[in-house]
PDB file of C-alpha atoms in Angstrom:
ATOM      1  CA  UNK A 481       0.000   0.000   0.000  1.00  0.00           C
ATOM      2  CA  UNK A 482       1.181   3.722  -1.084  1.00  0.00           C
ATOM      3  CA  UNK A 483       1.341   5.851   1.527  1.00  0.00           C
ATOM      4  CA  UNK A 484       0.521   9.725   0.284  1.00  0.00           C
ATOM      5  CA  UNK A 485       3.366  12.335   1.079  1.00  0.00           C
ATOM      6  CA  UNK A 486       0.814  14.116   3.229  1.00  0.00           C
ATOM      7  CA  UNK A 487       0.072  11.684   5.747  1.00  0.00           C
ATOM      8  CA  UNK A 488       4.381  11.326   5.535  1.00  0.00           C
ATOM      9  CA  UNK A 489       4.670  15.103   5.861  1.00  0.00           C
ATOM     10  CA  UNK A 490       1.738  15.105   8.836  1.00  0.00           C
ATOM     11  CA  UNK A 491       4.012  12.372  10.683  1.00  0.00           C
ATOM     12  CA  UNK A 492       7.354  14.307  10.450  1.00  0.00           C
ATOM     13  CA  UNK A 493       5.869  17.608  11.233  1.00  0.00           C
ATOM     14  CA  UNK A 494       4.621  15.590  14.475  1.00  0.00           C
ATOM     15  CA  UNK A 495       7.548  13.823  15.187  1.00  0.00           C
ATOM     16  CA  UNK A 496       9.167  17.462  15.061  1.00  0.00           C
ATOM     17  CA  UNK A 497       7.223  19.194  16.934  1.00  0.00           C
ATOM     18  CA  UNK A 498       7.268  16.849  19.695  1.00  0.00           C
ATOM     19  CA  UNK A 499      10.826  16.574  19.538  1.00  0.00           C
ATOM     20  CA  UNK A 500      10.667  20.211  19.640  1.00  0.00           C
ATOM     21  CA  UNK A 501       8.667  19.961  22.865  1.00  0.00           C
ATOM     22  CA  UNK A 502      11.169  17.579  24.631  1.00  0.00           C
ATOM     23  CA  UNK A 503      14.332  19.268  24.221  1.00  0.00           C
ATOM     24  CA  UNK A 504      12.316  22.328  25.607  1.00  0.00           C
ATOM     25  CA  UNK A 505      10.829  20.933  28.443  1.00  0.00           C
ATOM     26  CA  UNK A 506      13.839  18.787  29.189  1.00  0.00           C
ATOM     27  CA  UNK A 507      12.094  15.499  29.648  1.00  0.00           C
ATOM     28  CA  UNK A 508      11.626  12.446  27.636  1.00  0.00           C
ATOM     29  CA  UNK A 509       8.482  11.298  28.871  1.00  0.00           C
ATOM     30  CA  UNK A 510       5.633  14.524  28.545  1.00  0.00           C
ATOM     31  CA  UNK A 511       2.696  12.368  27.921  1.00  0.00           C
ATOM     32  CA  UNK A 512       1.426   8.706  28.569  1.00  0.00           C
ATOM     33  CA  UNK A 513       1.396   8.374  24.687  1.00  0.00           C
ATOM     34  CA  UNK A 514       5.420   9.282  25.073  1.00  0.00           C
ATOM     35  CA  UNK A 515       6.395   5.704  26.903  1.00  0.00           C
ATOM     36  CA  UNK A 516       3.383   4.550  28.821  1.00  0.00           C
ATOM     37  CA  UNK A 517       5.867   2.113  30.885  1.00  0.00           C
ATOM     38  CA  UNK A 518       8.345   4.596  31.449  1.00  0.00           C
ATOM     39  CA  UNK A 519       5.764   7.316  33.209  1.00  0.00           C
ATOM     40  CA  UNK A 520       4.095   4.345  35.187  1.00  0.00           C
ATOM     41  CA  UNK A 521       7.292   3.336  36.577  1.00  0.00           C
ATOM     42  CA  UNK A 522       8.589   7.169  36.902  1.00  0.00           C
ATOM     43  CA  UNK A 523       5.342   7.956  38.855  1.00  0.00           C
ATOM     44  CA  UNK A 524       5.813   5.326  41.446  1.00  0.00           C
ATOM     45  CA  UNK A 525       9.591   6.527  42.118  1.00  0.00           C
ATOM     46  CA  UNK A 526       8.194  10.016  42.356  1.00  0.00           C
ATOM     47  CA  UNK A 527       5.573   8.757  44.823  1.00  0.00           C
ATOM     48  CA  UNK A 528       8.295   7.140  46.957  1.00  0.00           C
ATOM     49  CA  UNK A 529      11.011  10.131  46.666  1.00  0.00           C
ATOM     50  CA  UNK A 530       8.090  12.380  47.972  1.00  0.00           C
ATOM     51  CA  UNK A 531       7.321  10.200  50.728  1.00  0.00           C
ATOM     52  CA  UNK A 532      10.828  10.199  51.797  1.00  0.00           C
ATOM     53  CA  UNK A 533      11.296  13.973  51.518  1.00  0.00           C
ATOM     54  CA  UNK A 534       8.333  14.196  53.951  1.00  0.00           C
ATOM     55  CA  UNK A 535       9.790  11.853  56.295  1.00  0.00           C
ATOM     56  CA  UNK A 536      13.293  13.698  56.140  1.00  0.00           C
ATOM     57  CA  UNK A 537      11.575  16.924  57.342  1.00  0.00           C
ATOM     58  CA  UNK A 538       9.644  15.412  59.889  1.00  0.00           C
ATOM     59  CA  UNK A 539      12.915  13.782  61.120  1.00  0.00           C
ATOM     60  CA  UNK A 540      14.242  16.719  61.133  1.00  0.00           C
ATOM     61  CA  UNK A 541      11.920  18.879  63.394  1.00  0.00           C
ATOM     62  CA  UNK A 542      12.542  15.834  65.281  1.00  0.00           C
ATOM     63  CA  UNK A 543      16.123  16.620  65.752  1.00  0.00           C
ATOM     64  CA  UNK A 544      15.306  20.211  66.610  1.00  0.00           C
ATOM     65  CA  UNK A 545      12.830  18.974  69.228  1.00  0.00           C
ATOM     66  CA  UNK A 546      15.634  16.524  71.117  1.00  0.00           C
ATOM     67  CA  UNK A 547      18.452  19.500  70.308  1.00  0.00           C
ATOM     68  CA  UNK A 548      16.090  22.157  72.425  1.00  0.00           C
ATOM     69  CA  UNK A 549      15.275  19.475  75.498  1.00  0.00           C
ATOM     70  CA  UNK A 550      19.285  18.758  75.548  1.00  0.00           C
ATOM     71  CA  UNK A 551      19.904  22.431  75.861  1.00  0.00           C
ATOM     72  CA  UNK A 552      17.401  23.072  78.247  1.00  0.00           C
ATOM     73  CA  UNK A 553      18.669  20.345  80.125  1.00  0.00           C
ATOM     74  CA  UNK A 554      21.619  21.533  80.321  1.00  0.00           C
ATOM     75  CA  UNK A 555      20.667  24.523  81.582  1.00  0.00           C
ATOM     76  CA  UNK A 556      19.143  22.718  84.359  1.00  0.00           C
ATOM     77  CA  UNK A 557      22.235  20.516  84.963  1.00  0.00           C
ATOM     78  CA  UNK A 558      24.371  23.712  85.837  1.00  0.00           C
ATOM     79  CA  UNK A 559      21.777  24.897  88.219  1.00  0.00           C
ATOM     80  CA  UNK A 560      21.849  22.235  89.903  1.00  0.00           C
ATOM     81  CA  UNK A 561      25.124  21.763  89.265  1.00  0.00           C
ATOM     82  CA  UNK A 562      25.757  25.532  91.448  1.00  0.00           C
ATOM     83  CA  UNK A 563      22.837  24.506  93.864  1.00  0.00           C
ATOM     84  CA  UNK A 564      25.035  21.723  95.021  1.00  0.00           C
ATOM     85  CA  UNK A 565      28.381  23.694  95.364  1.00  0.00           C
ATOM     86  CA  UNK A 566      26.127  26.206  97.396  1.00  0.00           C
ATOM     87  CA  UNK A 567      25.167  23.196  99.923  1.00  0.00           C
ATOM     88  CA  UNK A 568      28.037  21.872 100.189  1.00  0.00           C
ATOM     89  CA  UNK A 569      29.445  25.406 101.825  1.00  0.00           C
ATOM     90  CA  UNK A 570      25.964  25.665 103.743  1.00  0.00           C
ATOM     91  CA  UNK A 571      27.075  22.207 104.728  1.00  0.00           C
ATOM     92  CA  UNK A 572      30.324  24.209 106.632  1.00  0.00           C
ATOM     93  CA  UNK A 573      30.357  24.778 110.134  1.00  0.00           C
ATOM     94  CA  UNK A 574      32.169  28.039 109.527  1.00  0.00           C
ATOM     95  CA  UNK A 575      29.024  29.709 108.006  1.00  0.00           C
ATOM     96  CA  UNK A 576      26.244  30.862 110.529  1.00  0.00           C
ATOM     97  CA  UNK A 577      22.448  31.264 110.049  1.00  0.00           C
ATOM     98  CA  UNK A 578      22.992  34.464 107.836  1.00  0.00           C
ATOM     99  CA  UNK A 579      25.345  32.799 105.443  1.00  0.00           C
ATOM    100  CA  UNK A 580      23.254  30.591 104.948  1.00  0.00           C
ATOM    101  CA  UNK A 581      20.305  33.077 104.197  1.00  0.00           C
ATOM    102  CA  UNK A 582      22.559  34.386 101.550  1.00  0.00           C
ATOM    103  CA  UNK A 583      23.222  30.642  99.969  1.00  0.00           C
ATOM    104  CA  UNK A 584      19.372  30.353 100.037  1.00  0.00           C
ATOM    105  CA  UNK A 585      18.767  33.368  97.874  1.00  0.00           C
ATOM    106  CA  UNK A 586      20.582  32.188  95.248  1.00  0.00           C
ATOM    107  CA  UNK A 587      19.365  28.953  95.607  1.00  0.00           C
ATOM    108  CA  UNK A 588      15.699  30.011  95.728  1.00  0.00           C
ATOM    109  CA  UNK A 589      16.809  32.010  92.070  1.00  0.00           C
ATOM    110  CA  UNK A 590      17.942  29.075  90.413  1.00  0.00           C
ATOM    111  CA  UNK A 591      15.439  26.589  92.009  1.00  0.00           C
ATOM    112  CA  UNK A 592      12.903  29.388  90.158  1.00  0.00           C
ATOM    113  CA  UNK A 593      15.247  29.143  87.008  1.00  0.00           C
ATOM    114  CA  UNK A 594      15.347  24.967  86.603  1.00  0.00           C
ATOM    115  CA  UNK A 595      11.049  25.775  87.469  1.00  0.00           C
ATOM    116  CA  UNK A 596      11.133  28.322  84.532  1.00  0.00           C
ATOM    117  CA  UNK A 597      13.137  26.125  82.283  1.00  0.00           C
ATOM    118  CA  UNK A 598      11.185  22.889  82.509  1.00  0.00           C
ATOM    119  CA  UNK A 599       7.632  24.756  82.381  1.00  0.00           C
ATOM    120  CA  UNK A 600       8.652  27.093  79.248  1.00  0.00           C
ATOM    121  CA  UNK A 601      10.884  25.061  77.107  1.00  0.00           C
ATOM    122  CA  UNK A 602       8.613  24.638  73.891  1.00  0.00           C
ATOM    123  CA  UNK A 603       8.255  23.155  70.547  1.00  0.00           C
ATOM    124  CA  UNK A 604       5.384  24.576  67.833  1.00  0.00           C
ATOM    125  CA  UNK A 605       3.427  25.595  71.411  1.00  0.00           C
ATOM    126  CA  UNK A 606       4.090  21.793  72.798  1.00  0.00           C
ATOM    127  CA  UNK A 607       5.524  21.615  76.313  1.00  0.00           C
ATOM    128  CA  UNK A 608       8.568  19.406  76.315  1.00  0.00           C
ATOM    129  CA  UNK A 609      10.080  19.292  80.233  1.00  0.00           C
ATOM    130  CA  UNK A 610       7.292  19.699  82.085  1.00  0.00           C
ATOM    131  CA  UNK A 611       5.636  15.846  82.291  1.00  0.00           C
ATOM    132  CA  UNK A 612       2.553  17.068  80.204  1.00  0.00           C
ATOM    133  CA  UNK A 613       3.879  14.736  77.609  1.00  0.00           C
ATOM    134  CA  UNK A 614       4.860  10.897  77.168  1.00  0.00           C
ATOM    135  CA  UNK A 615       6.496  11.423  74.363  1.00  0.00           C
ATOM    136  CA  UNK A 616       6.358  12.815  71.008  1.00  0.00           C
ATOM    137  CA  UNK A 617       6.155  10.875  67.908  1.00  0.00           C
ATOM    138  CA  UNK A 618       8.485  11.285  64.761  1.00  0.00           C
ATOM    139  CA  UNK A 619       6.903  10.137  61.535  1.00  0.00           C
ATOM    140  CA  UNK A 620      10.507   8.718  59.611  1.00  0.00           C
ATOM    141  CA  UNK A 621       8.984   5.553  57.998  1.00  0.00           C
ATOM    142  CA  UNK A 622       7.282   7.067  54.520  1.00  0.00           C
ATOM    143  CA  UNK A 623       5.812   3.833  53.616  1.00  0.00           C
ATOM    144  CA  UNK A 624       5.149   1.303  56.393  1.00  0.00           C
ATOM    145  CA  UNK A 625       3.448   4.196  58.456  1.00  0.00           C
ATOM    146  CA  UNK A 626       5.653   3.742  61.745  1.00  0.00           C
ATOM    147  CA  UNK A 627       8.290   6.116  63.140  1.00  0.00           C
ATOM    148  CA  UNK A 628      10.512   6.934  66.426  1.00  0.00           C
ATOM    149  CA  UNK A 629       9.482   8.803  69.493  1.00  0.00           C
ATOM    150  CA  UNK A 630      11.591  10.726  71.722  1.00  0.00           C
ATOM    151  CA  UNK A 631      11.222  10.841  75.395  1.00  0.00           C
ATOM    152  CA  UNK A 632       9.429  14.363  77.157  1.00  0.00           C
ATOM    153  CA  UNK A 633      11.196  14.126  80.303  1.00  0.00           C
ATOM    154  CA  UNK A 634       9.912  15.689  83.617  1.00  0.00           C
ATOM    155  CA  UNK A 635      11.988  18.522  84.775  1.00  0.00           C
ATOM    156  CA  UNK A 636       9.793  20.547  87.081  1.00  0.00           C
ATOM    157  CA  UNK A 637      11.145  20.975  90.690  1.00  0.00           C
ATOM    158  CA  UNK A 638       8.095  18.373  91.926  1.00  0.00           C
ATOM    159  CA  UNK A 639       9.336  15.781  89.663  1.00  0.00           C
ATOM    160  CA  UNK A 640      12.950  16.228  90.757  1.00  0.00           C
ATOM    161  CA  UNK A 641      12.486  15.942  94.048  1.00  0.00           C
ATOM    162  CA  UNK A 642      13.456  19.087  95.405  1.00  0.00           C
ATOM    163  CA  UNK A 643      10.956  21.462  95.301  1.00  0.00           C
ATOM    164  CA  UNK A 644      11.436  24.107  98.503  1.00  0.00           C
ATOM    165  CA  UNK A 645      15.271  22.565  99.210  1.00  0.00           C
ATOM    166  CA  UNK A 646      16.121  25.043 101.538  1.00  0.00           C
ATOM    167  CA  UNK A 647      19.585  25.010 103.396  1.00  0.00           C
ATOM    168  CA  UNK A 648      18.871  27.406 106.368  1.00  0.00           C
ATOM    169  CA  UNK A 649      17.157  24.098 107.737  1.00  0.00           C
ATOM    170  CA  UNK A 650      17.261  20.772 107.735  1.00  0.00           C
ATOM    171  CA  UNK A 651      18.714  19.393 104.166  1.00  0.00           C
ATOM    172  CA  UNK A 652      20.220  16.657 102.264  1.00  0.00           C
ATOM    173  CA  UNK A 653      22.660  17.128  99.582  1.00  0.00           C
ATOM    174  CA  UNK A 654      21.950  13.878  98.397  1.00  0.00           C
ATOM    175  CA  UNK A 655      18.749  15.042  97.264  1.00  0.00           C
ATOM    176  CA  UNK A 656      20.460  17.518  94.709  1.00  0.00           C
ATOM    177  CA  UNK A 657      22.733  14.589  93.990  1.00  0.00           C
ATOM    178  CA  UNK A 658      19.608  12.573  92.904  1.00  0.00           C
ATOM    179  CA  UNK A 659      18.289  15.143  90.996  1.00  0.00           C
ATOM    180  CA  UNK A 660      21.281  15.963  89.065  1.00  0.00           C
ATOM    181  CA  UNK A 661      21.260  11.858  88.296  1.00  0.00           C
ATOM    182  CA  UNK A 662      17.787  12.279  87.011  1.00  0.00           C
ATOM    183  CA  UNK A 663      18.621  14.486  84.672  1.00  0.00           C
ATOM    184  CA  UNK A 664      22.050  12.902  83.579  1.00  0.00           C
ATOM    185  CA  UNK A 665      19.554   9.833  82.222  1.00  0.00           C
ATOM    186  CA  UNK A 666      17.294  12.287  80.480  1.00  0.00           C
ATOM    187  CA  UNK A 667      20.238  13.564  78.649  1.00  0.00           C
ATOM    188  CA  UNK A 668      21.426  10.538  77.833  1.00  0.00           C
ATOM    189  CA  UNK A 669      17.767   9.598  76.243  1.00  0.00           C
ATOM    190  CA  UNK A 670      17.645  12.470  74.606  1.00  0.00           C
ATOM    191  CA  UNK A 671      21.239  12.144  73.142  1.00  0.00           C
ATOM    192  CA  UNK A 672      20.090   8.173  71.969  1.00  0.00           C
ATOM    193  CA  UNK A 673      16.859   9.732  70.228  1.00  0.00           C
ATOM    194  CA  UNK A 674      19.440  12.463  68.751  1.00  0.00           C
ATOM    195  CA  UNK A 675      21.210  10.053  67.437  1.00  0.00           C
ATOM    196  CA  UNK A 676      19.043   7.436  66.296  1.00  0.00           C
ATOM    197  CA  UNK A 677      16.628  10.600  64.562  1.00  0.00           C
ATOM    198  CA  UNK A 678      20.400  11.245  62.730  1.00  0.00           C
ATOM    199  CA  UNK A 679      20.886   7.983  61.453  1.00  0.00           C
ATOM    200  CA  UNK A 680      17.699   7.939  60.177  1.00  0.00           C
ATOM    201  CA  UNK A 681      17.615  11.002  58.573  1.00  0.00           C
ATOM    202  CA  UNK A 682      20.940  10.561  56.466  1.00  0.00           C
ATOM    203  CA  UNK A 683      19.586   7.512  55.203  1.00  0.00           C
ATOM    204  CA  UNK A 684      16.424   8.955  54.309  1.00  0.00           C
ATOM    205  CA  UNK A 685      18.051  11.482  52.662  1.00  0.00           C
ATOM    206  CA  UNK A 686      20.130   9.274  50.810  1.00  0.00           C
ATOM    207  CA  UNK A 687      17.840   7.335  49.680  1.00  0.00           C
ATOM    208  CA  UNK A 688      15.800   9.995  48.314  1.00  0.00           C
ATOM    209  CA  UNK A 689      18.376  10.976  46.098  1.00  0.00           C
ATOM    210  CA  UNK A 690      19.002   7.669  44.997  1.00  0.00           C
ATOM    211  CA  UNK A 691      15.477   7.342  43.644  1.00  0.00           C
ATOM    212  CA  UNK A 692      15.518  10.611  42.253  1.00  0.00           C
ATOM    213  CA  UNK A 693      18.529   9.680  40.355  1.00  0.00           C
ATOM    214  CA  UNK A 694      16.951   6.686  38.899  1.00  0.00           C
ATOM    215  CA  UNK A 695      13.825   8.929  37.927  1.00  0.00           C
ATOM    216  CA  UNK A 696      15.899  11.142  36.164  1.00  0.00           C
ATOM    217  CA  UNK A 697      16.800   8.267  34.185  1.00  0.00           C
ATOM    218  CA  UNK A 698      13.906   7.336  33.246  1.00  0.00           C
ATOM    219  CA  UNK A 699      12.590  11.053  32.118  1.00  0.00           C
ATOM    220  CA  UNK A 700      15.272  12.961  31.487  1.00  0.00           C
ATOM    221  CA  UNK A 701      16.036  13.675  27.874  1.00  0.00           C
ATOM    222  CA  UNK A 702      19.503  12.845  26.638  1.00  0.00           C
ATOM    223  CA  UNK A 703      19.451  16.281  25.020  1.00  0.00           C
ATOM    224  CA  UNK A 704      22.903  15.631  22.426  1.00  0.00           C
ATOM    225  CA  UNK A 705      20.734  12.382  20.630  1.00  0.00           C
ATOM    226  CA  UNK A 706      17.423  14.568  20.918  1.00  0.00           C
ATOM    227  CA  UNK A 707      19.151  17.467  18.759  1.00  0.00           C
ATOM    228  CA  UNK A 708      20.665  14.984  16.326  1.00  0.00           C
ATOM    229  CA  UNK A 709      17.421  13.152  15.727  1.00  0.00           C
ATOM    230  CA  UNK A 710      15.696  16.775  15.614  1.00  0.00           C
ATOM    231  CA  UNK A 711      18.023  17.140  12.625  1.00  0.00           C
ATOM    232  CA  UNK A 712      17.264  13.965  11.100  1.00  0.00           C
ATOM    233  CA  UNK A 713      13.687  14.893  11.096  1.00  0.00           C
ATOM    234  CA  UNK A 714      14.205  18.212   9.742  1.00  0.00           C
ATOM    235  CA  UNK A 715      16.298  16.635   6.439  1.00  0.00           C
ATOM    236  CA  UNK A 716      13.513  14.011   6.060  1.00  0.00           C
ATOM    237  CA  UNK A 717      10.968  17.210   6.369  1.00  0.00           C
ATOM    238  CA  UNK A 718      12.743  19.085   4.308  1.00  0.00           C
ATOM    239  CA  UNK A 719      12.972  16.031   1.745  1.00  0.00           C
ATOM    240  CA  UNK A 720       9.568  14.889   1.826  1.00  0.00           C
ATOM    241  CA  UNK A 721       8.433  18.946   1.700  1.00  0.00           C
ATOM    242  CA  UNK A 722      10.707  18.577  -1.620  1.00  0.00           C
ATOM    243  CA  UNK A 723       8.721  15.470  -3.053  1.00  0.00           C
ATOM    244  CA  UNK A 724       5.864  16.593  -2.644  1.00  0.00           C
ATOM    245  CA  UNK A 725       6.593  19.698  -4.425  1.00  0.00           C
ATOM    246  CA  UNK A 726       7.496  17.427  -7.075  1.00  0.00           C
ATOM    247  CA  UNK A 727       4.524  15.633  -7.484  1.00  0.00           C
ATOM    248  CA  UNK A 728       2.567  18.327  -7.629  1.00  0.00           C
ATOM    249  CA  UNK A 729       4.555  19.793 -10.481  1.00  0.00           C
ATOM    250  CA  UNK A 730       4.140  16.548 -11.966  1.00  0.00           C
ATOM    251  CA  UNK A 731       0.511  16.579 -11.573  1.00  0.00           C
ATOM    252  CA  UNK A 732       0.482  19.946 -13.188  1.00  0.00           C
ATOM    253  CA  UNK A 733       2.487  19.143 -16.006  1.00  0.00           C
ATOM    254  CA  UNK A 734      -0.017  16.518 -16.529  1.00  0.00           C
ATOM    255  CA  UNK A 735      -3.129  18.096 -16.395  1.00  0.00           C
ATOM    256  CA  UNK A 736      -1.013  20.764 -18.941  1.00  0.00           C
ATOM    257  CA  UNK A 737      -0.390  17.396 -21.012  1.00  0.00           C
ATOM    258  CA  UNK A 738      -3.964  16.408 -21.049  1.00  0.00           C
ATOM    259  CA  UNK A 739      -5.687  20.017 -21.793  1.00  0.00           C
ATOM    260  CA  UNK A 740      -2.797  20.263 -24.535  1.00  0.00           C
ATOM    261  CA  UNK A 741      -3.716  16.997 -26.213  1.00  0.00           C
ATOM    262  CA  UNK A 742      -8.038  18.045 -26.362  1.00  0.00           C
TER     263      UNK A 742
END
């Protein structure tokens, strides 16, 4: 079967064009029609990648919750920390009764601070020191649904134990001790959910890339072979454009032929 040079010319002209549009946009794969297999696959690796971009940023307000508790916790620690070096003079039998008032004012400040510190230490309006929370859950698994949850540890005086240590009285310095233990494991939580949320994160991360890479694969247009075969359909145009001229001058001539002959 003949096929006419205008269904030839309408194929190049499409072909051309749509190698046109490729090289513009970049991409290999614009429509279904394009490589139906290709987009089907592409779209599932876009799916995932997305899914793992999400879980990278919640992993990562994750890190910025445990990296505020650790600081605030450390703020407690020295407090504490200063509380103890305070009893431990109190504790002296070369101080009298208004020494130790003196020790107790600045104890009764940073007693108020460590209070301040585990009531107002926040995250997006959530309260992280002060027991009102379990713990907070980190979605980092993009496709099974499940994720990591870091500690909210109790730092309010109550939970320490020491709230109204006063050492113009009766007082233990153990009690300080035990507090300052308390919040030597909640560091050391925090620093394992750190660490863990880390771990997570860079592999997230990495594997997001990985999957983007093997999209771009997929869609990406290898941009030298698109020009060259832009070419070849422009000579074939051009060609074709050229026959058909042709014909139609032969057509002419014939119909010239034919009227010439009557």
């Amino acid at each position: 079967m003949r096929i006419s040079p205008v269904s030839n010319s309408y194929n190049t002209n499409y072909n051309t064009n749509s190698i046109y549009g490729k090289i513009a946009s970049g991409k290999r794969i614009r429509t279904a029609a394009d490589d139906a297999a290709g987009l089907a696959i592409a779209s599932k690796l876009k799916r995932n990648g997305n899914g793992l971009d999400v879980a990278s940023n919640n992993i990562s307000d994750g890190i910025g919750v445990a990296n505020i508790q650790d600081g605030a916790l450390g703020t407690i620690q020295d407090s504490l920390q200063r509380i103890r070096e305070l009893s431990l003079k109190a504790s002296n039998g070369i101080y009298g009764s208004d020494d130790k008032e003196m020790f107790q004012e600045e104890i009764d400040q940073l007693l108020q601070d460590i209070e301040r510190t585990a009531v107002g230490t926040q995250y997006n309006e959530k309260n992280l020191l002060d027991g009102s929370m379990a713990d907070m859950y980190i979605a980092s698994n993009p496709s099974a649904g499940e994720g990591m949850s870091i500690k909210m540890e109790n730092a309010t005086l109550k939970a320490l134990g020491i709230e109204g240590y006063n050492v113009t009285g009766d007082f233990n310095i153990k009690d300080i001790d035990a507090a300052m233990d308390k919040i030597s494991m909640a560091r050391s939580r925090t620093g394992a959910s750190t660490n863990a949320l880390y771990h997570a994160y860079n592999y997230t991360r990495s594997s997001s890339e990985e999957l983007l890479s093997s999209r771009s694969k997929i869609e990406d247009l290898d941009i030298g072979k698109a020009v060259s075969q832009q070419k070849s359909e422009k000579l074939l145009k051009d060609y074709r454009m050229s026959m058909l001229r042709r014909k139609m001058q032969d057509d002419n001539s014939l119909v010239v032929r034919m009227f010439g002959n009557i």
